[in-house]
Coordinates of C-alpha atoms in Angstrom, one line a residue:
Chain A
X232 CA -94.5 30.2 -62.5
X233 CA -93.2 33.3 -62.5
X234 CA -91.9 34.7 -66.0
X235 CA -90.5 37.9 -64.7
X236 CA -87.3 35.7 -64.0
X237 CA -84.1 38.3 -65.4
X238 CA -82.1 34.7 -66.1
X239 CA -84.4 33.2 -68.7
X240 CA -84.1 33.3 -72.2
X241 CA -87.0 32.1 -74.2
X242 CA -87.3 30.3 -77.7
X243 CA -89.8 28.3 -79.9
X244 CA -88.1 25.6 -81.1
X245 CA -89.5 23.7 -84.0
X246 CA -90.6 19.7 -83.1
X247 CA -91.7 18.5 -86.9
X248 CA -93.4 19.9 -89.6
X249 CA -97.0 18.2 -90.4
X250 CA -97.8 18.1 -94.1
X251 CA -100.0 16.2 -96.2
X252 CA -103.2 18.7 -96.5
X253 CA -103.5 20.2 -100.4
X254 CA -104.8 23.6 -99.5
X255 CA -104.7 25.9 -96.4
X256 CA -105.1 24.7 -92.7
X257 CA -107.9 26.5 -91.1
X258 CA -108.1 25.2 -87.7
X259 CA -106.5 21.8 -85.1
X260 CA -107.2 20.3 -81.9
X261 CA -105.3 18.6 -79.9
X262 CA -107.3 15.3 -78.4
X263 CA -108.1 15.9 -74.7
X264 CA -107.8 12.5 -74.0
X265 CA -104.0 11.9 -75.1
X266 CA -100.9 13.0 -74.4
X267 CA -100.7 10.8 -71.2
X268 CA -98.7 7.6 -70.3
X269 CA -101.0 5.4 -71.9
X270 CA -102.0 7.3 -75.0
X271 CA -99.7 8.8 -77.6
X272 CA -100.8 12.6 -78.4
X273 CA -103.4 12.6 -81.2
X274 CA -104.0 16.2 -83.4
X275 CA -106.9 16.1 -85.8
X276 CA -106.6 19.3 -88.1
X277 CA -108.7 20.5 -90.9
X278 CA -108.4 22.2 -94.1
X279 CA -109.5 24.6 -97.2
X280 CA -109.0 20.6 -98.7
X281 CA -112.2 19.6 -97.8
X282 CA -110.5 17.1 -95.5
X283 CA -109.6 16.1 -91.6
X284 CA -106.7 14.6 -91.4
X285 CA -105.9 12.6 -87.6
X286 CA -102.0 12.8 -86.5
X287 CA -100.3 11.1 -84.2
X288 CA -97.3 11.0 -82.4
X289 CA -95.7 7.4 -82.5
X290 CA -94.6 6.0 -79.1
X291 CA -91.6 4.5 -80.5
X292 CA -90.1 7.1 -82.9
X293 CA -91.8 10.2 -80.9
X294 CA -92.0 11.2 -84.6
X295 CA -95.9 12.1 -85.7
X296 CA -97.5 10.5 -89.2
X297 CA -100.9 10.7 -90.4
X298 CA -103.2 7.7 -89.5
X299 CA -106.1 9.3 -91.2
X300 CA -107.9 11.2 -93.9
X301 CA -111.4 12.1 -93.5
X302 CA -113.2 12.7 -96.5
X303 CA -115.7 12.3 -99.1
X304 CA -118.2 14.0 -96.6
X305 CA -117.5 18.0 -96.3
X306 CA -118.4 19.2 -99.8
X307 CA -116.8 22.2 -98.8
X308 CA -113.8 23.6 -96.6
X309 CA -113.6 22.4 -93.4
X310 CA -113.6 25.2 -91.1
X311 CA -113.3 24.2 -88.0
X312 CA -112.8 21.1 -85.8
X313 CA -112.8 19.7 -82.0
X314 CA -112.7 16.7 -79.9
X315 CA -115.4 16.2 -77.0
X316 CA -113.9 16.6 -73.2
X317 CA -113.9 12.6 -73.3
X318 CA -112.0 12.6 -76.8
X319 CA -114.2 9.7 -78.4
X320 CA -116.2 12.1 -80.5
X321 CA -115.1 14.4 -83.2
X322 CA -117.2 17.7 -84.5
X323 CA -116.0 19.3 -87.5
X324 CA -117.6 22.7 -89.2
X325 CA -117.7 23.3 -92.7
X326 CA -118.9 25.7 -95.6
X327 CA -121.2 23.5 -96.8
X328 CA -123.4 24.5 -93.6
X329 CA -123.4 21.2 -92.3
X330 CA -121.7 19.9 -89.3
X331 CA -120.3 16.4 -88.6
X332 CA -119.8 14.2 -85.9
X333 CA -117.1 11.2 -86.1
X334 CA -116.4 8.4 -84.2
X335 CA -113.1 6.5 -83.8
X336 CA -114.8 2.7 -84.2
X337 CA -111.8 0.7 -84.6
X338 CA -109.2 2.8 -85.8
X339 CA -111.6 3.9 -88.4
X340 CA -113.1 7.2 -88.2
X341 CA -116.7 7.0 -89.3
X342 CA -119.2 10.3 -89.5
X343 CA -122.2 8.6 -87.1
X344 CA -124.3 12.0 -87.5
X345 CA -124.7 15.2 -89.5
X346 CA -125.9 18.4 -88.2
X347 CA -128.3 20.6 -90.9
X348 CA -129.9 23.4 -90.1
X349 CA -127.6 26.9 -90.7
X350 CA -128.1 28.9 -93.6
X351 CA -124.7 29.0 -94.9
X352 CA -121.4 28.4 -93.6
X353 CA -120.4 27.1 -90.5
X354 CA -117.6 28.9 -88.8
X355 CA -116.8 26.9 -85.3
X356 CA -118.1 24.3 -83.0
X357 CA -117.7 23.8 -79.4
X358 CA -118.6 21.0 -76.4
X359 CA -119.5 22.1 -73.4
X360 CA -117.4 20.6 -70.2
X361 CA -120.6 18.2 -69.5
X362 CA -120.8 16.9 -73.0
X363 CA -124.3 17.0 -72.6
X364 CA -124.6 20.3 -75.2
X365 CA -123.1 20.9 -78.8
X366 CA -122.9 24.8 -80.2
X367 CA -122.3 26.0 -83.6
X368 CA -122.1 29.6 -85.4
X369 CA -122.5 30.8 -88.5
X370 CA -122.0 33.2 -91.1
X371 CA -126.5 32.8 -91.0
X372 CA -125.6 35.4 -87.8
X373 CA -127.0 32.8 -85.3
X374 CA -125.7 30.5 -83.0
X375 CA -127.2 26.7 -82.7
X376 CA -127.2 25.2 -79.5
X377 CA -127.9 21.2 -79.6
X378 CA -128.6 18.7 -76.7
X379 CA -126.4 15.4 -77.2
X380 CA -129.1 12.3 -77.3
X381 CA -127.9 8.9 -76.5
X382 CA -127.1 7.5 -79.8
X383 CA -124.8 9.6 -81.0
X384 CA -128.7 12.0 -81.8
X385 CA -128.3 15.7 -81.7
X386 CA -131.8 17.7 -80.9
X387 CA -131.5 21.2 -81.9
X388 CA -132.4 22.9 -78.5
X389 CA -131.9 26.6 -79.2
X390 CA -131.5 29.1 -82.4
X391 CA -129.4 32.3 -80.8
X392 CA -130.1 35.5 -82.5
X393 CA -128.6 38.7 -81.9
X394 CA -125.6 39.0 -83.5
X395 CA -125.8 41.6 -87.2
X396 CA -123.2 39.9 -88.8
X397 CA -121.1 36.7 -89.7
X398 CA -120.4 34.6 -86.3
X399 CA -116.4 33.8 -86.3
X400 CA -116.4 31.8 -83.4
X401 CA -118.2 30.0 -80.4
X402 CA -116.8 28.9 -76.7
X403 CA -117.8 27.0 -74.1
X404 CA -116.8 28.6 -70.4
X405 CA -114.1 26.0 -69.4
X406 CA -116.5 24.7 -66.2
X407 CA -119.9 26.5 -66.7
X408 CA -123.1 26.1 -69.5
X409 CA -122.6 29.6 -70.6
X410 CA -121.7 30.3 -74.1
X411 CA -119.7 32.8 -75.6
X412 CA -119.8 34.1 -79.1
X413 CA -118.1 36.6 -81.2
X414 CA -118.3 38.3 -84.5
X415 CA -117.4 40.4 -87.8
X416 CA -120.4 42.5 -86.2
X417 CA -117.2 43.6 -84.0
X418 CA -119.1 41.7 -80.4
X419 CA -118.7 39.2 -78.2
X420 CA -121.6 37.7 -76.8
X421 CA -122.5 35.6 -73.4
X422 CA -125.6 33.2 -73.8
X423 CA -127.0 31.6 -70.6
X424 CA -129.8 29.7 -70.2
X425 CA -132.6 30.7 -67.2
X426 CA -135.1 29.1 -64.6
X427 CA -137.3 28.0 -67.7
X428 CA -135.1 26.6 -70.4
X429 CA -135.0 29.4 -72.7
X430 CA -131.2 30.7 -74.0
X431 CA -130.6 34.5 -74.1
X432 CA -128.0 37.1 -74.3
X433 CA -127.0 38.1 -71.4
X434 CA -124.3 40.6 -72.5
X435 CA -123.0 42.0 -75.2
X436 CA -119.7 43.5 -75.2
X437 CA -119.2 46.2 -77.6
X438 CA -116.7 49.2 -78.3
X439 CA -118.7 51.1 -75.8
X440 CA -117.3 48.7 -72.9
X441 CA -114.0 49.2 -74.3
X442 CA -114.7 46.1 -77.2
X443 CA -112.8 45.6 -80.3
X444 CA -113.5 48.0 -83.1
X445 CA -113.6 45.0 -85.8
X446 CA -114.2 41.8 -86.5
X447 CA -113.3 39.1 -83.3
X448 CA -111.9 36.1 -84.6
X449 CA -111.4 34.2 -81.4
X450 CA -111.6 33.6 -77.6
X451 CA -109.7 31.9 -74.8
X452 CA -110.3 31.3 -71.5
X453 CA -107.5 31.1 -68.9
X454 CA -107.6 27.7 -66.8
X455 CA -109.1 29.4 -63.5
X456 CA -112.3 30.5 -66.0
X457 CA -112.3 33.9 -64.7
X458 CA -110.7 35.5 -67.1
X459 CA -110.5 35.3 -71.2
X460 CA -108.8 36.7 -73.8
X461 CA -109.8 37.9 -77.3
X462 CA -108.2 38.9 -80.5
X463 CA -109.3 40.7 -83.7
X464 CA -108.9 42.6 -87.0
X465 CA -108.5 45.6 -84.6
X466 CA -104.7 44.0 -84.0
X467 CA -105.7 43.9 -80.2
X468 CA -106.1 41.3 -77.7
X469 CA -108.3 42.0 -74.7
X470 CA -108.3 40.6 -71.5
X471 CA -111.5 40.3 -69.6
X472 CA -112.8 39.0 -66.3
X473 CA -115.3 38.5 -64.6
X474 CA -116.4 37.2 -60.9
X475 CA -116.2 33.6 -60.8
X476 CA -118.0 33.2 -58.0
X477 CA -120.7 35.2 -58.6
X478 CA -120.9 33.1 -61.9
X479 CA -120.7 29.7 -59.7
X480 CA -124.0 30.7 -57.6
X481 CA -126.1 30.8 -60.7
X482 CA -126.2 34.6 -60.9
X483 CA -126.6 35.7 -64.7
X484 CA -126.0 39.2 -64.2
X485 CA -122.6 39.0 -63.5
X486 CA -120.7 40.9 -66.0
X487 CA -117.3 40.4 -68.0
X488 CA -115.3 43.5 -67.8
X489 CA -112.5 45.2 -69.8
X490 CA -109.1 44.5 -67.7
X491 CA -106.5 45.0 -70.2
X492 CA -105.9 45.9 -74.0
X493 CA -102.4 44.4 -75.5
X494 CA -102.0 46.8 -78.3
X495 CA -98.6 47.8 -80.8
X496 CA -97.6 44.8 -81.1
X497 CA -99.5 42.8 -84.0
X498 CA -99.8 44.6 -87.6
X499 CA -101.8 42.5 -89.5
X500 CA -105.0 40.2 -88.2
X501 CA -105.3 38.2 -85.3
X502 CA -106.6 35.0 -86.6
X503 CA -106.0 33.2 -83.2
X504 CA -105.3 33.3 -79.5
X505 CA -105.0 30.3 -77.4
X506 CA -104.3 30.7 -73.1
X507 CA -102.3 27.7 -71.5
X508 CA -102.7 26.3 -68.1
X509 CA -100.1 27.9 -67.2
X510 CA -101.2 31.2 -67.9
X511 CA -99.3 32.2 -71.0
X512 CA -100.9 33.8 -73.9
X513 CA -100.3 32.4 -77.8
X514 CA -101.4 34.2 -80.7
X515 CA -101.4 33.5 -84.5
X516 CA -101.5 36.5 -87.0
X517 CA -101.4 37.4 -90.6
X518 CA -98.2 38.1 -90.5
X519 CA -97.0 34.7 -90.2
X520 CA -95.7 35.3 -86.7
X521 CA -96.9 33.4 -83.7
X522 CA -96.4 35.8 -79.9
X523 CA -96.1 34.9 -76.7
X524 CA -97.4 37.1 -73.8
X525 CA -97.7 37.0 -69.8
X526 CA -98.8 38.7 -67.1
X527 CA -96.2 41.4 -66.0
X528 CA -95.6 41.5 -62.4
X529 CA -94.9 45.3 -62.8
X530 CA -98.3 46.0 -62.8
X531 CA -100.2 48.9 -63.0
X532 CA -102.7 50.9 -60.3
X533 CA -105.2 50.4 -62.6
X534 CA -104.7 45.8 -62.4
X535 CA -102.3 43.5 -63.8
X536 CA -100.8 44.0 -67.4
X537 CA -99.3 41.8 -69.8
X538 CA -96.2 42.0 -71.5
X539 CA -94.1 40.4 -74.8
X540 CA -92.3 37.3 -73.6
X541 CA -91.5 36.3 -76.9
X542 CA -91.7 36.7 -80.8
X543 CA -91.6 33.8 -83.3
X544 CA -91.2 35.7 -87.1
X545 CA -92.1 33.5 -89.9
X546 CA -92.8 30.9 -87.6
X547 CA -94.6 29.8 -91.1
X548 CA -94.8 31.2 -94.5
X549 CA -97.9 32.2 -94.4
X550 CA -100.5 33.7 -92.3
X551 CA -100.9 31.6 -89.2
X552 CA -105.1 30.4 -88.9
X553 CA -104.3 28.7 -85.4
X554 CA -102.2 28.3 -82.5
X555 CA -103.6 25.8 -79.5
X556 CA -101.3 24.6 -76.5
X557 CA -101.1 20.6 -75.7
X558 CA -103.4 19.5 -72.9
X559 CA -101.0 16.5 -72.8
X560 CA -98.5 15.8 -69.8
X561 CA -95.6 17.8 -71.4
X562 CA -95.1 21.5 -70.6
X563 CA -95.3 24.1 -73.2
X564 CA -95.9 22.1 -76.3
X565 CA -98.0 24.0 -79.1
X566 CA -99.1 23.6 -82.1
X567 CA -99.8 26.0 -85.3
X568 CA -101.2 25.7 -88.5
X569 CA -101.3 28.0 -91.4
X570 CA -102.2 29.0 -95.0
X571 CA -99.5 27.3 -96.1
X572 CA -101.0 23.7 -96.3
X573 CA -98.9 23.3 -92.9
X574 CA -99.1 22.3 -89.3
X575 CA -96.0 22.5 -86.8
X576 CA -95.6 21.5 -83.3
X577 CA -93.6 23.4 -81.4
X578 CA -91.9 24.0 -77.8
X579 CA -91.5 26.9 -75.9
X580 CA -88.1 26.1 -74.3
X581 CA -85.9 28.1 -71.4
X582 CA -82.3 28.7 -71.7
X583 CA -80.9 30.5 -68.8
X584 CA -77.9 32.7 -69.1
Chain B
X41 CA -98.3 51.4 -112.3
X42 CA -101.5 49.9 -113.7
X43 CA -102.2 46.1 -113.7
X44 CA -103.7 47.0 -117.7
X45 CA -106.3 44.7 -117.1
X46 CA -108.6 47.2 -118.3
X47 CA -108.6 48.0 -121.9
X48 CA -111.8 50.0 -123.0
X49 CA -112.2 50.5 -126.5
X50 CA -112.8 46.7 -127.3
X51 CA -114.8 46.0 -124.8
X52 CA -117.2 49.0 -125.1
X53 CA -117.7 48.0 -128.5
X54 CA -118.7 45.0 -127.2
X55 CA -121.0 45.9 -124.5
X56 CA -122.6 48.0 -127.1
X57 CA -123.5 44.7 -129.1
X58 CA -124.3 42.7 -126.3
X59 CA -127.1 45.3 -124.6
X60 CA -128.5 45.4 -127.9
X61 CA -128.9 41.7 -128.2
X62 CA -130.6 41.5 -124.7
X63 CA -132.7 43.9 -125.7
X64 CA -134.0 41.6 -128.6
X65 CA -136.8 39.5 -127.4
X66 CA -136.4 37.2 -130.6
X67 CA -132.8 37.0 -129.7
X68 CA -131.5 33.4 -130.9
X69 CA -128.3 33.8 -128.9
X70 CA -128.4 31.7 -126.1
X71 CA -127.8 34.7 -123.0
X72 CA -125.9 33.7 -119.9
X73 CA -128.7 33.8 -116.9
X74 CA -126.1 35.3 -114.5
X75 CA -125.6 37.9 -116.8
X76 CA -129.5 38.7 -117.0
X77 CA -129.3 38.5 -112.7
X78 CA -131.6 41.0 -111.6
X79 CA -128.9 41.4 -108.4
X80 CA -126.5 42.2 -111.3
X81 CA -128.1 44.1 -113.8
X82 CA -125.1 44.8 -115.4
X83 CA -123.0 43.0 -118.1
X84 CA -119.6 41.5 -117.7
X85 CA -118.1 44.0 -120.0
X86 CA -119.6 46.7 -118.1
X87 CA -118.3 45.7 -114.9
X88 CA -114.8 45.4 -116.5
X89 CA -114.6 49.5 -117.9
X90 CA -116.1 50.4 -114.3
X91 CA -112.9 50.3 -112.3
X92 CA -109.4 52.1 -112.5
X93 CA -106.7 50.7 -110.3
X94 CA -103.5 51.4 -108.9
X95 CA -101.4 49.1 -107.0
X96 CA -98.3 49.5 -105.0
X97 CA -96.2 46.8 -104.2
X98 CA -93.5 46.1 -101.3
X99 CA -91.2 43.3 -102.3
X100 CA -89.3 43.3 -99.3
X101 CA -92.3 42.6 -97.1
X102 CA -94.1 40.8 -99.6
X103 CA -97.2 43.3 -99.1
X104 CA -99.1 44.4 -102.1
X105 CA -101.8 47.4 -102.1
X106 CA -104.2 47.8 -104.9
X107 CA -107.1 50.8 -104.7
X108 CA -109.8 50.9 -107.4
X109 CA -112.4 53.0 -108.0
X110 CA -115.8 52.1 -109.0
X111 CA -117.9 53.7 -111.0
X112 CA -121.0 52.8 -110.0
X113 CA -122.2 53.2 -106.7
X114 CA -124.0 49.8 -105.9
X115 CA -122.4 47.8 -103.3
X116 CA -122.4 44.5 -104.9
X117 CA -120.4 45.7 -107.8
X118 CA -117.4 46.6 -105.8
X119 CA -116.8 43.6 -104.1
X120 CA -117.1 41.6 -107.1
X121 CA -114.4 43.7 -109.1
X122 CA -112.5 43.4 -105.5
X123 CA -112.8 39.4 -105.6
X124 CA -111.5 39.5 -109.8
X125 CA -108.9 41.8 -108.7
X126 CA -107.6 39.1 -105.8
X127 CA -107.8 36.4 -107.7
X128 CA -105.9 37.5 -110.6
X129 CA -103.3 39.0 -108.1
X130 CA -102.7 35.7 -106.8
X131 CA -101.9 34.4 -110.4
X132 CA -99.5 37.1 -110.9
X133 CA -97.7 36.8 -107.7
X134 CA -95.9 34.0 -105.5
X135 CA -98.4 32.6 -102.8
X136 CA -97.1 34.3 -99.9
X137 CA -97.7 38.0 -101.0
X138 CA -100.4 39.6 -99.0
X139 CA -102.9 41.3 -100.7
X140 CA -104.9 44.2 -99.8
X141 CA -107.7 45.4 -101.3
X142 CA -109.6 48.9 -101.2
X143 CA -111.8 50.9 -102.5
X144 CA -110.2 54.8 -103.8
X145 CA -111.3 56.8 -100.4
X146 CA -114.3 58.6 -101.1
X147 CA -115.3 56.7 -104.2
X148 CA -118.0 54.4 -102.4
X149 CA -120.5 55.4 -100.2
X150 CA -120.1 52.0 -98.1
X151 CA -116.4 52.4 -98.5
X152 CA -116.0 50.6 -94.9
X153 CA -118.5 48.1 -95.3
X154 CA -116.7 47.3 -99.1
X155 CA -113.8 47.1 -97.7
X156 CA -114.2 45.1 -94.4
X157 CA -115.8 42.3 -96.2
X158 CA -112.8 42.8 -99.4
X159 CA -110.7 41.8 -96.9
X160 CA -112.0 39.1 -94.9
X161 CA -110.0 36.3 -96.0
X162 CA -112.4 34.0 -94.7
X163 CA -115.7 35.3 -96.1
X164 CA -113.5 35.3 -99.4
X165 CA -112.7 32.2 -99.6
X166 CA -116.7 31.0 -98.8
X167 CA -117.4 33.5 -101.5
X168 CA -114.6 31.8 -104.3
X169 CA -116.0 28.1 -103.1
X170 CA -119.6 29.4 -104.8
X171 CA -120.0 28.0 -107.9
X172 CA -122.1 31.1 -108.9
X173 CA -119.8 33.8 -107.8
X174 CA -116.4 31.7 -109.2
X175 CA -118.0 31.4 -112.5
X176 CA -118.6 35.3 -112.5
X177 CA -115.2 36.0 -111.4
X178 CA -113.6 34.0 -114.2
X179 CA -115.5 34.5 -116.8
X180 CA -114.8 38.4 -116.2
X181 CA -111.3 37.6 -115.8
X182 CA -111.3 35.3 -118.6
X183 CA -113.2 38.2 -120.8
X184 CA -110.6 40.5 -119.9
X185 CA -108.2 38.2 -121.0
X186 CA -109.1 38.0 -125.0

């Protein structure tokens, strides 16, 4: 798709407003397994509440309600939440260093396990493609991996160490069983696992190799896997790639370098950054404004650049915590959530002149 | 412009009691253990004289600034006047002001570190969720307050 077109005017246009959580939204996913012909599109979301709440979109009235509340089991805010590639099983992270797994038996969303073992807060969770592995991070500074056990059992499989500081958030590749990490230590991080078992760090990508200069808060990978995107405190993103096929072959010393650094045009945090399938870049900020960027076909000697395809001020009242793109059948849905007890879905729409 | 949540006559009169008191070993006055922290060897009241402040505030935006300056050097001190200072911003202003907290420049030797973690709305809010570290805050606000 190419963006460059001179005839197209872009705009977010608002879908529905989501509310019903009593504190901030931290974090949302959009079930992998929805959004088709057979199954209405399902958002679970979590919140400063201590609750997930589920959401979905009624076939009938296309409008979205809330057809769950999970609680009485985070003691603490829930920080962070996502659905397995299959979409039967839920993860959520919370500050009361636990994580749990839920299960949709019936309609009824039941916690079937709970994950100990960090020190203090848990910040993000992640599936691998397989979902054959579980990963969380913590404010502890490690990274857990865990093997998924028939049984809805979870075997702790690896402790990461390595970053100095707070872990923000942990990735899956999109394809591969390498992990990616980053952190108020100002790092990302690429875990892979070698001939015998044993996880290590195979890079870390630091303001030497043109990294962010504080905290990363998140990281995105485009839908090809070769590339992914960061954002920070720094009020960059960076773009990064690396060779895919290298990666395919099972060689770990392929490296993730710097291709591009989107700077000037954030102020305040970068809380999140989401890439769609179609290659367009979201990002949610502390200044309550939600951007859009592409790749610019003007590009440079030096690679491809992006560019600003599109602004969204206020896009809520408060600093926006997330932004993630529908996996679902229909193009260029997204939704956002934000400190102000809030989530909105959202489409990016065309109007040519 | 000063928030005037300082106000140092009473209180040093008071921190003058209290230290005297600790000092006591037949003391019958039951003494907050958070107070007697060996991470915080210092008193409520003394935390409260340490800081000055000043604050600038940006309607238009909704952006407010506030510097303070710590007396005392130890790291743990200055983020705990930090979180006071944030949360009784937020009961002063409408919900949607952003806050920024720092340290006066050169008035702490981990003036980055400080600040970096001052302004971490994340590790903040893990941090107000503590039972430990909310009870400090408001009882020092609360303090303040009489």
């Amino acid at each position: 798709m190419d963006f460059d077109d001179e005839g197209s005017n872009f705009e977010l246009k608002e879908i529905q407003t989501l509310s019903g959580h009593t504190d901030r939204v931290w974090s949302l996913a959009w079930n992998p397994a929805t959004g088709t012909d057979d199954a209405q599109p399902v958002i679970a979301s979590c919140s400063g509440d201590k609750t997930v709440r589920i959401w979905e979109r009624s076939a009938l009235t296309r409008s979205w309600d809330c057809k769950a509340v999970l609680e009485e089991t985070h003691t603490r805010t829930v920080r962070s939440c996502t659905w397995s590639p299959s979409g039967k099983l839920l993860a959520t992270a919370s500050f009361d260093a636990t994580t749990a797994i839920w299960e949709n038996v019936g309609g009824d969303f039941q916690c079937v396990s709970t994950l100990e073992g960090h020190e203090n807060e848990v910040k993000s969770v992640s599936w691998n493609a397989s979902e054959s592995l579980l990963a969380t991070c913590s404010r502890d500074k490690t990274v857990w991996i865990w093997e998924v056990m028939p049984g809805n059992e979870f075997e702790c499989a690896s402790v990461l160490q390595g970053h100095t500081q707070d872990v923000k958030m942990i990735k899956w590749h999109p394809t591969m069983d390498i992990l990616f990490s980053c952190s108020y230590d100002n790092t990302i991080k690429v875990w892979a696992e070698d001939d015998t078992g044993d996880w290590h760090c195979i890079q870390t990508i630091g303001e030497s190799s043109n990294g962010h200069s504080s905290t990363v808060w998140a990281i995105s990978f485009n839908a090809g896997g070769d590339k992914m995107v960061t954002c920070s405190d720094d009020l960059t993103l960076k773009v990064w790639e690396a060779d895919i096929e290298g990666m395919r072959s099972g060689n770990n010393q392929v490296l993730w370098k710097h291709l591009s650094t989107l700077s000037g045009y954030h102020d305040r945090t970068i809380f999140s950054v989401h890439w769609s399938r179609e290659g367009i870049i979201a990002s949610g900020a502390a200044d309550d404004a939600i951007r859009f960027f592409v790749e610019s076909k003007d590009s440079v000697v030096d690679g491809p650049s992006y560019r600003l395809l599109l602004k969204k001020e206020k896009a809520h009242d408060m600093d926006v915590n997330v932004v993630q793109w529908s996996p679902g059948q229909e193009n260029r849905v997204m939704a956002s959530a934000s400190d102000d007890g809030t989530i909105k879905i959202w489409e990016l729409a065309t109007s040519s002149n | 412009m000063t928030l005037g949540l300082i106000n140092a006559n009473p209180i040093v009169h008071a921190k003058k009691e209290r230290v005297a008191r600790c000092e006591d070993p037949h003391c019958d006055d039951a003494v907050d253990p958070d107070i007697r922290d060996p991470e915080h060897p210092y008193s409520l009241e003394q935390l409260s004289v340490l800081s000055e402040e000043s604050i600038t505030v940006d309607d238009k935006l909704g952006r407010i600034l506030i510097t303070f300056t710590p007396t005392i050097q130890h790291c743990s001190m200055a983020t705990v006047i930090g979180l006071c200072l944030r949360v009784k911003l937020q009961e002063c202003f409408p919900p949607h002001y952003k806050v920024d907290i720092k340290v006066s420049p050169g008035s702490h030797a981990d003036e980055e570190a400080v600040n970096k973690q001052l302004n971490d709305k994340e590790r903040v809010a893990a941090a107000l969720e503590n039972p430990n570290l909310r009870q400090l805050v408001d009882e020092c606000l609360y303090s303040n307050e009489l």
